[in-house]
CSV table of C-alpha atoms in Angstrom, one decimal:
chain,number,residue,atom,x,y,z
A,1,UNK,CA,-3.1,23.1,9.8
A,2,UNK,CA,-4.8,24.7,7.1
A,3,UNK,CA,-7.2,27.5,9.2
A,4,UNK,CA,-8.6,25.5,12.7
A,5,UNK,CA,-8.2,22.0,10.0
A,6,UNK,CA,-5.2,20.0,11.3
A,7,UNK,CA,-4.8,18.1,8.0
A,8,UNK,CA,-1.7,16.3,9.7
A,9,UNK,CA,-0.6,15.8,13.4
A,10,UNK,CA,1.7,14.2,15.9
A,11,UNK,CA,4.0,12.8,13.4
A,12,UNK,CA,7.5,11.6,13.8
A,13,UNK,CA,9.2,9.5,11.2
A,14,UNK,CA,12.2,7.8,10.7
A,15,UNK,CA,12.9,6.9,6.5
A,16,UNK,CA,16.5,5.3,5.8
A,17,UNK,CA,19.2,5.5,3.3
A,18,UNK,CA,18.3,3.8,0.5
A,19,UNK,CA,14.0,2.8,1.8
A,20,UNK,CA,10.9,2.2,-1.1
A,21,UNK,CA,8.7,3.6,2.0
A,22,UNK,CA,4.7,3.5,1.0
A,23,UNK,CA,3.0,6.2,2.7
A,24,UNK,CA,-0.8,4.7,2.6
A,25,UNK,CA,-3.8,5.8,3.6
A,26,UNK,CA,-8.1,7.2,1.7
A,27,UNK,CA,-8.2,10.0,0.1
A,28,UNK,CA,-8.0,13.4,2.0
A,29,UNK,CA,-5.9,11.5,5.3
A,30,UNK,CA,-3.2,13.5,4.7
A,31,UNK,CA,-0.8,12.2,3.2
A,32,UNK,CA,0.0,14.5,0.4
A,33,UNK,CA,0.8,16.9,2.7
A,34,UNK,CA,3.6,15.1,4.5
A,35,UNK,CA,4.4,14.7,0.8
A,36,UNK,CA,4.5,18.3,0.4
A,37,UNK,CA,5.8,19.4,3.2
A,38,UNK,CA,9.1,17.3,2.0
A,39,UNK,CA,9.0,19.0,-0.8
A,40,UNK,CA,8.7,22.2,-0.2
A,41,UNK,CA,5.4,23.0,-1.6
A,42,UNK,CA,4.2,23.0,1.9
A,43,UNK,CA,5.8,24.7,5.7
A,44,UNK,CA,4.6,22.5,9.0
A,45,UNK,CA,2.7,24.8,11.6
A,46,UNK,CA,4.8,23.0,14.1
A,47,UNK,CA,7.5,20.6,13.9
A,48,UNK,CA,10.9,20.1,12.6
A,49,UNK,CA,11.8,18.6,8.9
A,50,UNK,CA,15.3,16.9,8.6
A,51,UNK,CA,17.5,15.0,6.4
A,52,UNK,CA,21.5,13.6,6.9
A,53,UNK,CA,21.3,15.7,9.7
A,54,UNK,CA,20.6,19.3,8.2
A,55,UNK,CA,17.0,20.6,8.9
A,56,UNK,CA,15.4,21.6,5.8
A,57,UNK,CA,12.3,23.6,7.5
A,58,UNK,CA,12.9,26.3,6.3
A,59,UNK,CA,14.1,25.5,2.6
A,60,UNK,CA,12.9,26.3,-0.7
A,61,UNK,CA,11.5,23.7,-2.6
A,62,UNK,CA,14.6,25.0,-5.4
A,63,UNK,CA,17.1,25.5,-2.4
A,64,UNK,CA,15.9,21.0,-1.8
A,65,UNK,CA,18.8,19.5,-4.0
A,66,UNK,CA,18.6,16.5,-2.8
A,67,UNK,CA,15.3,16.1,-3.4
A,68,UNK,CA,12.9,16.0,-6.2
A,69,UNK,CA,9.5,15.1,-7.0
A,70,UNK,CA,7.6,13.0,-9.6
A,71,UNK,CA,3.9,14.5,-9.9
A,72,UNK,CA,1.2,12.3,-10.4
A,73,UNK,CA,-0.2,14.8,-13.0
A,74,UNK,CA,3.4,14.1,-15.0
A,75,UNK,CA,3.8,17.9,-15.2
A,76,UNK,CA,5.5,17.8,-19.0
A,77,UNK,CA,5.8,20.8,-21.4
A,78,UNK,CA,4.1,20.0,-24.3
A,79,UNK,CA,6.0,22.0,-27.4
A,80,UNK,CA,9.7,19.7,-26.1
A,81,UNK,CA,10.7,16.5,-27.0
A,82,UNK,CA,11.5,13.2,-24.2
A,83,UNK,CA,15.0,14.9,-24.0
A,84,UNK,CA,14.3,18.5,-23.7
A,85,UNK,CA,11.8,17.0,-21.0
A,86,UNK,CA,14.6,15.1,-18.9
A,87,UNK,CA,16.7,17.3,-19.6
A,88,UNK,CA,14.6,20.8,-18.7
A,89,UNK,CA,16.2,20.9,-15.4
A,90,UNK,CA,19.9,19.9,-15.3
A,91,UNK,CA,19.4,22.9,-18.1
A,92,UNK,CA,17.9,24.9,-14.8
A,93,UNK,CA,21.9,24.0,-12.8
A,94,UNK,CA,23.3,25.8,-16.3
A,95,UNK,CA,25.2,22.4,-16.3
A,96,UNK,CA,27.7,22.1,-19.3
A,97,UNK,CA,26.3,20.0,-22.6
A,98,UNK,CA,27.4,17.1,-22.9
A,99,UNK,CA,27.2,16.6,-19.4
A,100,UNK,CA,23.9,17.2,-19.9
A,101,UNK,CA,23.5,14.8,-22.3
A,102,UNK,CA,25.3,12.4,-20.0
A,103,UNK,CA,22.7,12.5,-17.8
A,104,UNK,CA,19.9,12.6,-20.5
A,105,UNK,CA,21.3,9.6,-21.7
A,106,UNK,CA,21.8,7.6,-18.6
A,107,UNK,CA,18.0,8.3,-17.5
A,108,UNK,CA,16.6,7.5,-21.1
A,109,UNK,CA,18.4,4.0,-20.6
A,110,UNK,CA,17.2,3.7,-17.6
A,111,UNK,CA,13.4,4.0,-18.3
A,112,UNK,CA,13.8,2.4,-21.7
A,113,UNK,CA,12.8,5.7,-23.7
A,114,UNK,CA,16.0,5.7,-26.1
A,115,UNK,CA,13.8,5.5,-29.8
A,116,UNK,CA,11.2,8.3,-27.9
A,117,UNK,CA,14.1,10.7,-27.4
A,118,UNK,CA,12.4,13.2,-30.0
A,119,UNK,CA,8.9,12.7,-30.3
A,120,UNK,CA,6.4,15.1,-27.9
A,121,UNK,CA,4.7,13.8,-25.2
A,122,UNK,CA,1.2,14.3,-27.1
A,123,UNK,CA,2.5,11.7,-29.6
A,124,UNK,CA,3.3,9.4,-26.4
A,125,UNK,CA,0.8,6.3,-24.3
A,126,UNK,CA,0.0,7.6,-20.6
A,127,UNK,CA,2.6,4.7,-20.0
A,128,UNK,CA,6.1,6.2,-22.0
A,129,UNK,CA,4.5,9.5,-20.4
A,130,UNK,CA,4.8,8.2,-17.0
A,131,UNK,CA,8.5,7.1,-17.7
A,132,UNK,CA,9.5,10.7,-19.2
A,133,UNK,CA,8.6,12.3,-15.4
A,134,UNK,CA,10.3,10.0,-13.8
A,135,UNK,CA,13.3,9.9,-16.5
A,136,UNK,CA,13.0,13.7,-15.7
A,137,UNK,CA,13.3,13.5,-11.5
A,138,UNK,CA,16.1,10.9,-12.4
A,139,UNK,CA,18.5,12.8,-14.5
A,140,UNK,CA,19.4,15.1,-10.9
A,141,UNK,CA,20.5,11.7,-10.1
A,142,UNK,CA,17.9,12.7,-5.8
A,143,UNK,CA,18.6,12.1,-3.1
A,144,UNK,CA,15.9,11.3,-2.3
A,145,UNK,CA,12.8,10.5,-4.7
A,146,UNK,CA,9.3,11.8,-4.2
A,147,UNK,CA,6.3,10.5,-5.9
A,148,UNK,CA,2.5,11.1,-5.1
A,149,UNK,CA,-0.2,8.9,-7.3
A,150,UNK,CA,3.1,8.7,-9.9
A,151,UNK,CA,0.4,5.3,-11.5
A,152,UNK,CA,-2.9,6.7,-10.7
A,153,UNK,CA,-3.6,7.3,-14.8
A,154,UNK,CA,-2.6,4.1,-16.2
A,155,UNK,CA,-4.7,1.1,-16.5
A,156,UNK,CA,-4.7,-2.3,-14.1
A,157,UNK,CA,-1.3,-4.1,-16.5
A,158,UNK,CA,0.3,-1.1,-17.1
A,159,UNK,CA,0.2,-0.3,-13.3
A,160,UNK,CA,1.5,-3.4,-12.6
A,161,UNK,CA,4.0,-3.6,-15.4
A,162,UNK,CA,5.3,0.4,-14.0
A,163,UNK,CA,5.4,-1.1,-10.1
A,164,UNK,CA,8.2,-3.5,-10.8
A,165,UNK,CA,10.4,-1.2,-13.3
A,166,UNK,CA,9.9,1.5,-10.4
A,167,UNK,CA,12.1,-0.9,-8.2
A,168,UNK,CA,14.3,-1.7,-10.1
A,169,UNK,CA,15.0,1.8,-10.8
A,170,UNK,CA,15.5,2.8,-7.2
A,171,UNK,CA,17.8,-0.6,-6.5
A,172,UNK,CA,19.5,0.2,-9.6
A,173,UNK,CA,19.7,4.6,-8.3
A,174,UNK,CA,20.1,3.5,-4.9
A,175,UNK,CA,17.6,6.7,-4.3
A,176,UNK,CA,15.3,6.5,-1.6
A,177,UNK,CA,11.8,6.7,-3.1
A,178,UNK,CA,9.0,8.2,-0.8
A,179,UNK,CA,5.4,7.2,-2.8
A,180,UNK,CA,2.3,8.7,-1.3
A,181,UNK,CA,-0.9,6.1,-2.5
A,182,UNK,CA,-4.6,4.7,-2.0
A,183,UNK,CA,-3.5,1.4,-3.5
A,184,UNK,CA,-2.7,-1.0,-1.4
A,185,UNK,CA,-1.4,-3.8,-3.8
A,186,UNK,CA,0.9,-1.2,-4.9
A,187,UNK,CA,2.1,-0.2,-1.2
A,188,UNK,CA,2.2,-4.1,-0.3
A,189,UNK,CA,4.0,-4.5,-4.1
A,190,UNK,CA,6.6,-1.2,-4.4
A,191,UNK,CA,7.9,-0.8,-0.7
A,192,UNK,CA,10.1,-1.7,1.9
A,193,UNK,CA,7.3,0.3,4.5
A,194,UNK,CA,4.7,1.2,4.7
A,195,UNK,CA,2.5,3.8,6.8
A,196,UNK,CA,-0.6,4.1,6.9
A,197,UNK,CA,-2.0,7.3,8.0
A,198,UNK,CA,-6.3,7.9,9.3
A,199,UNK,CA,-7.2,12.0,9.6
A,200,UNK,CA,-2.9,13.0,10.0
A,201,UNK,CA,-1.6,10.2,12.5
A,202,UNK,CA,0.5,8.2,11.8
A,203,UNK,CA,-1.7,4.9,12.8
A,204,UNK,CA,0.9,2.0,11.4
A,205,UNK,CA,5.2,1.5,10.7
A,206,UNK,CA,6.6,-1.6,9.5
A,207,UNK,CA,7.1,-4.2,7.1
A,208,UNK,CA,3.8,-5.7,3.9
A,209,UNK,CA,4.1,-8.6,5.5
A,210,UNK,CA,3.9,-7.7,9.4
A,211,UNK,CA,0.8,-5.4,7.9
A,212,UNK,CA,-0.9,-7.5,6.4
A,213,UNK,CA,-0.2,-10.5,9.5
A,214,UNK,CA,-0.3,-8.5,11.9
A,215,UNK,CA,-2.4,-5.2,11.5
A,216,UNK,CA,-2.8,-3.5,15.2
A,217,UNK,CA,-6.2,-2.6,15.0
A,218,UNK,CA,-9.2,-2.8,13.2
A,219,UNK,CA,-8.9,0.2,10.6
A,220,UNK,CA,-5.2,-1.3,9.8
A,221,UNK,CA,-6.7,-5.2,9.9
A,222,UNK,CA,-10.0,-3.2,7.5
A,223,UNK,CA,-7.9,-1.3,5.0
A,224,UNK,CA,-5.2,-4.0,4.0
A,225,UNK,CA,-6.3,-6.7,1.7
A,226,UNK,CA,-9.9,-8.6,2.9
A,227,UNK,CA,-10.7,-9.8,6.5
A,228,UNK,CA,-13.5,-10.6,8.3
A,229,UNK,CA,-13.6,-9.5,12.0
A,230,UNK,CA,-15.7,-11.3,14.6
A,231,UNK,CA,-16.7,-9.4,18.1
A,232,UNK,CA,-16.2,-11.0,21.6
A,233,UNK,CA,-15.5,-11.4,25.0
A,234,UNK,CA,-12.4,-13.1,26.6
A,235,UNK,CA,-13.6,-15.2,28.8
A,236,UNK,CA,-10.3,-16.5,29.3
A,237,UNK,CA,-6.6,-16.6,29.0
A,238,UNK,CA,-4.1,-19.6,29.2
A,239,UNK,CA,-0.3,-20.6,27.8
A,240,UNK,CA,0.2,-17.3,26.0
A,241,UNK,CA,-3.9,-17.8,23.9
A,242,UNK,CA,-7.2,-16.4,24.3
A,243,UNK,CA,-10.3,-18.2,24.9
A,244,UNK,CA,-13.3,-15.0,23.5
A,245,UNK,CA,-17.1,-16.1,23.6
A,246,UNK,CA,-17.8,-14.6,19.9
A,247,UNK,CA,-21.2,-11.7,21.1
A,248,UNK,CA,-22.9,-12.6,17.4
A,249,UNK,CA,-23.2,-16.5,18.4
A,250,UNK,CA,-22.7,-19.8,20.7
A,251,UNK,CA,-19.5,-20.9,19.0
A,252,UNK,CA,-16.3,-20.5,21.3
A,253,UNK,CA,-13.0,-18.9,19.7
A,254,UNK,CA,-9.4,-19.3,20.3
A,255,UNK,CA,-6.6,-17.2,19.4
A,256,UNK,CA,-2.9,-16.2,19.8
A,257,UNK,CA,-3.0,-13.9,22.2
A,258,UNK,CA,-0.4,-11.3,21.2
A,259,UNK,CA,-1.8,-8.5,23.1
A,260,UNK,CA,-2.1,-8.0,26.7
A,261,UNK,CA,-6.4,-8.9,27.2
A,262,UNK,CA,-8.8,-9.6,30.6
A,263,UNK,CA,-11.3,-12.0,30.8
A,264,UNK,CA,-14.0,-10.4,30.9
A,265,UNK,CA,-12.5,-7.3,28.0
A,266,UNK,CA,-14.2,-6.6,24.5
A,267,UNK,CA,-11.9,-7.9,21.8
A,268,UNK,CA,-11.8,-8.6,18.4
A,269,UNK,CA,-10.3,-11.5,16.2
A,270,UNK,CA,-9.2,-10.7,13.0
A,271,UNK,CA,-9.2,-13.1,10.1
A,272,UNK,CA,-7.7,-13.2,7.0
A,273,UNK,CA,-10.1,-15.0,3.9
A,274,UNK,CA,-7.5,-17.6,2.7
A,275,UNK,CA,-6.7,-18.5,6.8
A,276,UNK,CA,-10.4,-19.6,6.5
A,277,UNK,CA,-11.4,-24.1,5.4
A,278,UNK,CA,-15.0,-24.0,3.6
A,279,UNK,CA,-17.0,-27.7,4.2
A,280,UNK,CA,-19.9,-29.8,4.1
A,281,UNK,CA,-19.1,-31.5,6.2
A,282,UNK,CA,-19.0,-30.7,10.5
A,283,UNK,CA,-15.3,-31.0,11.3
A,284,UNK,CA,-14.2,-31.9,14.9
A,285,UNK,CA,-12.4,-29.6,16.4
A,286,UNK,CA,-13.8,-27.8,19.2
A,287,UNK,CA,-13.9,-23.7,18.4
A,288,UNK,CA,-13.4,-21.7,15.6
A,289,UNK,CA,-16.0,-23.7,13.9
A,290,UNK,CA,-19.0,-21.4,12.8
A,291,UNK,CA,-22.0,-22.8,10.1
A,292,UNK,CA,-23.4,-20.8,7.8
A,293,UNK,CA,-25.1,-20.8,4.1
A,294,UNK,CA,-23.7,-19.7,1.1
A,295,UNK,CA,-24.8,-16.2,0.0
A,296,UNK,CA,-22.7,-15.7,-3.0
A,297,UNK,CA,-20.0,-17.4,-5.0
A,298,UNK,CA,-17.5,-16.3,-6.9
A,299,UNK,CA,-15.1,-17.9,-9.4
A,300,UNK,CA,-11.9,-16.8,-10.4
A,301,UNK,CA,-10.1,-19.7,-11.7
A,302,UNK,CA,-7.0,-20.1,-9.4
A,303,UNK,CA,-9.4,-19.3,-6.4
A,304,UNK,CA,-13.1,-18.6,-5.8
A,305,UNK,CA,-14.7,-16.4,-3.1
A,306,UNK,CA,-17.5,-17.9,-1.2
A,307,UNK,CA,-19.8,-15.0,0.6
A,308,UNK,CA,-21.4,-16.9,3.8
A,309,UNK,CA,-24.3,-15.4,5.8
A,310,UNK,CA,-24.0,-17.0,9.8
A,311,UNK,CA,-27.3,-17.3,11.5
A,312,UNK,CA,-26.5,-13.9,13.1
A,313,UNK,CA,-26.8,-12.2,9.9
A,314,UNK,CA,-22.8,-11.4,10.0
A,315,UNK,CA,-21.0,-12.1,6.2
A,316,UNK,CA,-18.0,-14.0,6.8
A,317,UNK,CA,-15.6,-14.1,3.1
A,318,UNK,CA,-13.7,-17.5,2.1
A,319,UNK,CA,-11.7,-18.0,-0.2
A,320,UNK,CA,-10.7,-22.2,-1.6
A,321,UNK,CA,-7.9,-22.3,-4.5
A,322,UNK,CA,-9.0,-24.7,-7.3
A,323,UNK,CA,-6.1,-26.2,-7.2
A,324,UNK,CA,-7.8,-30.0,-8.4
A,325,UNK,CA,-10.1,-31.6,-10.0
A,326,UNK,CA,-12.2,-32.2,-6.2
A,327,UNK,CA,-14.2,-35.4,-4.8
A,328,UNK,CA,-17.2,-34.1,-3.0
A,329,UNK,CA,-19.6,-32.1,-4.7
A,330,UNK,CA,-18.4,-28.8,-4.9
A,331,UNK,CA,-19.9,-25.6,-2.9
A,332,UNK,CA,-22.4,-23.8,-4.2
A,333,UNK,CA,-25.3,-21.5,-3.7
A,334,UNK,CA,-27.9,-22.6,-0.3
A,335,UNK,CA,-25.7,-25.2,0.5
A,336,UNK,CA,-25.5,-25.2,4.3
A,337,UNK,CA,-21.3,-25.0,5.4
A,338,UNK,CA,-19.3,-24.9,8.6
A,339,UNK,CA,-15.9,-22.6,8.5
A,340,UNK,CA,-13.5,-23.7,10.7
A,341,UNK,CA,-9.6,-22.6,11.2
A,342,UNK,CA,-7.1,-22.7,13.7
A,343,UNK,CA,-6.3,-20.7,16.2
A,344,UNK,CA,-2.7,-19.1,15.3
A,345,UNK,CA,-4.2,-17.8,12.1
A,346,UNK,CA,-6.5,-14.9,13.4
A,347,UNK,CA,-5.3,-11.8,15.0
A,348,UNK,CA,-6.3,-10.8,18.6
A,349,UNK,CA,-7.1,-6.6,18.3
A,350,UNK,CA,-8.2,-4.4,21.3
A,351,UNK,CA,-8.6,-0.9,18.6
C-alpha cells in the first residue's frame, strides 16, 4: 500500500526455478511495484517473499545476493568503458582481479560485445547499451534476474531481435528471468508463463498458448491480441455445448461450454479474428453465421484484415490469409458478406 492506495493486493504467486516468467498488464496495474518488491526497493505492507525456502522479505537489496535487476533506463555509468561497467558490481564485492576479468569476458561473449569493450556508453547504440546493462547483471551470476521493461527504448526490429537474444541467454545461463512488460507480443514471445495483472491483482496465470486460446475473462481476452466478443444469453446446454441467443441480432450461436452455465444466464462469446471465415456467399451452416457489410480493408501482404459492420452496428474483425491468387472476386469495401466460425473455435466467458 502507498497511503490509502493499494498497488498490489491478494497476490499469491509461485515462480519456478529456471523459468522465464512475464508480468503483463497496462500502466499502473502494479507489475513494476511487484518487481520492485522482489528486488527489495519496496517493502510489502503485508505478506512474505520466499526464495529457495529462505524468507528475504526484510533483506535490503544489496543483501539479496541471488537477485539482480536490469533497469528500464539501463543506468550505465557514462565515464566508464563497457568492460568497467560490466565489472562494477564484482569490484564492489571485492572479487579478485583475474576472476573479475574472466567473468566480464564471459558476459561480453554471451551478449556479443567483445569488440566494444573499450567504448563508453555514449559511443553505443540503444541496442548495444541494453546488452551492456544485461551483461552487467549477468556477470554476477544471479539466481534470479529481474527485468523492468528492458526493451522499451528499442525500435520494433531491434526489440524483436533482442527478445530472441534474451531467450538464448536465459537458456544458456539457466537463470530464472522475471520480466515486466506491457507489450503482449513481447510476453508471448519470451515467456514460458505469463501473469496478467489488473488493478494490482493477478487475473490469470498460464502459458502463452492458454492465455491466448483459453482466456478466463473478457479483460484477458481483450488485453491479449485482437478478439471479437458477442454478448448473449444461454438458451440451452447439451453434449458439452451451449446454445446462445445473440443480444445483437437473430443469429443462433453455439460454443463449447468450457465453464458451467445455465439457461437464461448472460454470457459472452470470444472469437479470434483468424478463426472467422468471411465470404460473399451465405454459408449453409445453421448457426454461428452473422451477416454484415465491409467497413474497412487492411492489406498487410500475407494477410488481409476485414472490419465488418453487423446489422446492430457491432464492428467485427476477420482475417484472411493471402496464400494464393483466388479465383473468386476479392472482397472489398461496402460488400455484403457473411461471417462464419466452427463451434469449437470460440471461448465461452462468464465474466
